Structure formats: C-alpha cells, structure tokens
C-alpha cells in the first residue's frame, strides 16, 4: 500500500520569492510520483512526474521536484513565485498495485 | 482538441433524486476514474474502469453507480442512497491504470438541497 503526506496545508509567499511545497510518501514498491495543480473550480493539471528516471524532475511553469529515496520525499520548488501560481497543489503517489493516492493538498497564496 | 469533457459544470438537485454526471474522453485511454473532492480534502476515488464493460469500486462507492458501455464514456450516477452528495466531482482518464499519469476533466459541482 502507499500513502502520501503533504506537510503544509497552506503556504504563503511573496511574489518573486522561492516556493517550497513539501511532500513525503510511503510505498512498498518503486513508486511513480506526481504533482498536480488545481485552480479554483477547475480540474487538475499535471505539473510534473517522476517515474524512476532522473531524480530531479522539471515540469511546466518553472516548477521542479527532487525525488529523494532516503528521505521518502518529493518536494516541489520554484525559484520565483508569480501571482498566477496561487492555487491548490496535490502530491500523488502510485505504486505497483495500480493504486494512486492523493495528498490532502497545499494551498499556495502569493502576496504582491 | 484532445481531452476530457464533463457536463454540466454546475448541477442542482432536490434530495431524493438520482442524478447522472457525464464524462467523455477522446484520448483513446483505456482507464477512466471518478473522484469526489470536498473542501480541504484530497481526491477520493469512487469508481474506476480499466476496460469497456468492466469497472471496480473505489474507496467510497456506496451510493454511486457507473457504466462503461463505450471506451470514451464513463457516466456516474449519484443515487438517493448517497448521504452527502453535495461535492465537486472530477473525472479522469489514463492510458492504463497504474504508473501512468491521469488527465482530468474540468469537474462538475453538484449541489443537493
């Protein structure tokens, strides 16, 4: 079985400052990991995915995430926040039993 | 354009009525999913289907039903047996179930009064 914990329910940053959204996972198998973004009343959009290739994964809109097996983490980062980054972000783990698990989400607020 | 469509975007129903939410995809994906999202919570899986004419219960299937008669369509019926049906419902698809990313529709917000 697998599970995912997003360590912060809400993160607030100023525009132009770095973003860090934290995610820890648990999986009995070599997992695939994903980050999705959701704007209000919209569906989820895939930001990036890790599937056992390079541990540093680059995604859309300047986001990236690093898979750290020793720490069971997959934190999402961006060097400089933009107002349009304000949204809900979900970390997702998928393991060998075809089961995909979503974190509870982190709401990112970007202050001008 | 390839993608997933859900209709309607907003849906209002009286308590005790069944209601069907539509989900269509033209991505030629084998697997389709229905999720429920409540405020402050992640997504919870209601049902999934890996192939036409086959579907499986997810974590919260009680009070819901689905069908998969065509590859591109996976409608969800919220029955009167669902105790708290008011929620945001998201449909998704993937090429196969498992390690593959899922693509999401825009969602349907259901309000039952």
Coordinates of C-alpha atoms in Angstrom, one line a residue:
Chain A
X1 CA 0.0 0.0 0.0
X2 CA 1.1 3.6 -0.4
X3 CA 0.3 6.9 1.1
X4 CA 1.3 10.5 0.8
X5 CA 1.5 13.3 3.3
X6 CA 1.7 17.0 2.3
X7 CA 3.3 18.6 5.3
X8 CA 1.7 22.0 4.9
X9 CA -2.0 22.7 4.3
X10 CA -1.3 26.3 3.5
X11 CA 1.9 28.1 2.2
X12 CA 2.1 31.9 1.7
X13 CA 4.9 33.6 -0.2
X14 CA 5.6 37.0 -1.7
X15 CA 5.8 37.4 -5.4
X16 CA 9.3 36.9 -6.6
X17 CA 10.4 34.7 -3.7
X18 CA 11.0 30.9 -3.8
X19 CA 8.3 28.4 -3.4
X20 CA 8.7 25.1 -1.4
X21 CA 5.8 22.7 -1.1
X22 CA 6.7 19.6 0.9
X23 CA 5.6 16.0 0.2
X24 CA 6.6 12.7 1.9
X25 CA 5.4 9.4 0.6
X26 CA 5.2 5.8 1.7
X27 CA 5.3 2.9 -0.8
X28 CA 6.0 -0.8 -0.8
X29 CA 7.1 -0.6 -4.4
X30 CA 9.2 1.7 -6.5
X31 CA 6.7 4.5 -6.9
X32 CA 5.8 6.9 -9.5
X33 CA 5.2 10.4 -8.1
X34 CA 3.3 13.3 -9.5
X35 CA 2.5 16.9 -8.7
X36 CA -0.8 18.4 -9.9
X37 CA -2.1 21.9 -9.7
X38 CA -5.8 22.9 -9.3
X39 CA -7.1 26.4 -9.8
X40 CA -10.5 27.3 -8.2
X41 CA -13.4 25.3 -9.6
X42 CA -11.1 23.7 -12.2
X43 CA -9.8 20.2 -12.9
X44 CA -6.3 19.1 -12.0
X45 CA -3.4 19.8 -14.3
X46 CA -0.2 17.7 -14.3
X47 CA 2.8 19.8 -13.3
X48 CA 5.5 17.0 -13.4
X49 CA 6.1 13.3 -12.8
X50 CA 8.8 11.0 -11.6
X51 CA 9.0 7.5 -13.0
X52 CA 12.4 6.2 -11.9
X53 CA 14.5 8.1 -14.4
X54 CA 16.3 11.3 -13.3
X55 CA 15.7 12.2 -9.7
X56 CA 15.4 15.9 -10.5
X57 CA 12.3 16.4 -12.5
X58 CA 11.5 19.6 -14.3
X59 CA 7.9 20.5 -15.0
X60 CA 5.8 23.2 -16.5
X61 CA 5.7 26.9 -15.4
X62 CA 9.2 26.7 -13.9
X63 CA 8.4 24.1 -11.2
X64 CA 10.7 21.2 -10.4
X65 CA 10.8 18.4 -7.8
X66 CA 13.5 16.2 -6.5
X67 CA 13.0 12.5 -5.6
X68 CA 14.9 11.6 -2.5
X69 CA 14.5 7.9 -1.7
X70 CA 16.5 8.1 1.5
X71 CA 14.1 10.7 2.8
X72 CA 11.0 9.4 1.1
X73 CA 10.3 12.9 -0.1
X74 CA 9.3 14.6 -3.3
X75 CA 9.2 18.3 -2.6
X76 CA 8.0 20.8 -5.2
X77 CA 10.0 24.0 -5.7
X78 CA 10.1 27.1 -7.9
X79 CA 12.8 29.8 -7.7
X80 CA 10.4 32.8 -8.1
X81 CA 6.7 32.8 -7.4
X82 CA 4.3 34.5 -9.7
X83 CA 0.8 35.7 -8.8
X84 CA -0.6 33.1 -11.3
X85 CA 0.9 30.3 -9.2
X86 CA -1.7 30.8 -6.5
X87 CA -3.7 27.6 -6.5
X88 CA -4.0 24.2 -4.7
X89 CA -1.2 21.7 -5.3
X90 CA -1.6 17.9 -4.9
X91 CA 1.2 15.4 -4.5
X92 CA 0.3 11.9 -5.7
X93 CA 1.9 8.5 -5.4
X94 CA 1.3 5.4 -7.5
X95 CA 2.7 2.0 -6.7
X96 CA 3.0 -1.4 -8.1
X97 CA -0.5 -2.4 -7.1
X98 CA -2.0 0.1 -9.5
X99 CA -3.3 2.3 -6.7
X100 CA -3.0 6.0 -6.9
X101 CA -3.1 8.1 -3.7
X102 CA -3.6 11.8 -3.4
X103 CA -2.3 14.0 -0.7
X104 CA -4.7 16.4 1.1
X105 CA -3.4 19.3 -0.9
X106 CA -1.4 22.5 -0.1
X107 CA -3.0 25.9 -0.8
X108 CA -0.4 28.3 -2.1
X109 CA -1.1 32.0 -1.6
X110 CA 1.1 34.6 -3.4
X111 CA 1.2 38.1 -2.0
X112 CA 2.0 41.1 -4.2
Chain B
X1 CA -8.7 19.1 -29.3
X2 CA -8.0 16.0 -27.3
X3 CA -9.2 16.0 -23.7
X4 CA -11.9 15.1 -21.2
X5 CA -15.3 16.9 -21.0
X6 CA -17.6 16.8 -18.1
X7 CA -21.1 18.2 -18.2
X8 CA -22.8 20.1 -16.8
X9 CA -20.4 22.4 -14.9
X10 CA -23.0 23.1 -12.2
X11 CA -25.9 20.8 -11.2
X12 CA -28.6 21.4 -8.7
X13 CA -31.0 18.6 -7.5
X14 CA -33.5 18.0 -4.8
X15 CA -32.8 15.5 -2.1
X16 CA -34.1 12.0 -3.1
X17 CA -33.5 12.4 -6.8
X18 CA -30.9 10.4 -8.8
X19 CA -28.6 12.4 -11.0
X20 CA -26.2 11.4 -13.7
X21 CA -22.9 13.2 -14.4
X22 CA -21.4 12.9 -17.9
X23 CA -17.8 12.2 -18.7
X24 CA -16.4 11.8 -22.2
X25 CA -12.8 11.4 -23.4
X26 CA -11.3 11.4 -26.9
X27 CA -7.7 10.5 -25.8
X28 CA -8.2 6.8 -26.6
X29 CA -7.5 5.9 -23.0
X30 CA -8.4 2.5 -21.6
X31 CA -8.8 3.6 -18.0
X32 CA -11.3 6.1 -16.5
X33 CA -11.9 7.2 -13.0
X34 CA -14.4 9.2 -10.9
X35 CA -13.2 11.2 -7.9
X36 CA -15.0 13.2 -5.3
X37 CA -13.5 16.3 -3.8
X38 CA -14.7 18.0 -0.6
X39 CA -13.3 21.3 0.7
X40 CA -9.9 20.9 2.4
X41 CA -9.6 17.3 1.4
X42 CA -7.8 15.5 -1.3
X43 CA -9.4 13.4 -4.0
X44 CA -11.2 10.2 -3.1
X45 CA -11.8 7.5 -5.6
X46 CA -15.4 6.5 -6.2
X47 CA -15.1 4.0 -9.2
X48 CA -12.7 3.2 -11.9
X49 CA -12.8 1.2 -15.1
X50 CA -9.8 -0.4 -16.9
X51 CA -11.7 -1.6 -19.9
X52 CA -15.1 -1.4 -21.5
X53 CA -17.9 -3.3 -19.7
X54 CA -15.8 -3.6 -16.6
X55 CA -15.5 -1.4 -13.5
X56 CA -14.4 -1.6 -9.9
X57 CA -15.4 0.1 -6.7
X58 CA -13.0 2.6 -5.2
X59 CA -12.8 3.8 -1.6
X60 CA -16.2 5.5 -1.4
X61 CA -18.5 3.7 -3.9
X62 CA -21.6 3.5 -1.6
X63 CA -24.5 5.5 -3.1
X64 CA -22.9 5.7 -6.5
X65 CA -23.2 3.7 -9.7
X66 CA -21.3 3.7 -13.1
X67 CA -21.4 2.1 -16.5
X68 CA -18.8 1.7 -19.2
X69 CA -20.5 0.7 -22.4
X70 CA -18.2 2.7 -24.6
X71 CA -14.5 3.3 -24.3
X72 CA -14.9 7.1 -24.5
X73 CA -17.7 7.4 -21.9
X74 CA -18.0 6.7 -18.2
X75 CA -21.1 8.3 -16.7
X76 CA -21.6 8.5 -12.9
X77 CA -25.0 8.3 -11.2
X78 CA -25.4 9.7 -7.8
X79 CA -28.3 7.9 -6.2
X80 CA -30.6 8.9 -3.4
X81 CA -28.7 6.5 -1.2
X82 CA -25.7 8.7 -1.1
X83 CA -26.0 10.5 2.2
X84 CA -23.9 13.6 1.4
X85 CA -23.9 14.1 -2.3
X86 CA -23.0 17.8 -2.4
X87 CA -19.4 17.9 -3.7
X88 CA -17.1 18.6 -6.6
X89 CA -16.9 15.6 -8.9
X90 CA -13.8 15.0 -11.1
X91 CA -13.5 12.5 -14.0
X92 CA -10.1 11.4 -15.2
X93 CA -8.5 9.0 -17.7
X94 CA -5.2 7.4 -18.2
X95 CA -3.7 5.2 -20.9
X96 CA -3.7 2.3 -18.5
X97 CA -4.2 2.0 -14.7
X98 CA -1.1 2.1 -12.6
X99 CA 2.0 4.1 -13.0
X100 CA 0.6 6.4 -15.7
X101 CA -0.4 9.9 -15.2
X102 CA -4.1 10.8 -15.2
X103 CA -5.7 13.5 -17.1
X104 CA -8.6 15.4 -15.6
X105 CA -11.8 16.9 -16.8
X106 CA -13.0 20.4 -15.6
X107 CA -15.3 18.9 -12.9
X108 CA -19.0 19.1 -12.1
X109 CA -20.1 20.8 -8.9
X110 CA -23.2 19.1 -7.6
X111 CA -25.5 20.8 -5.0
X112 CA -28.3 18.8 -3.5
X113 CA -30.8 20.6 -1.3

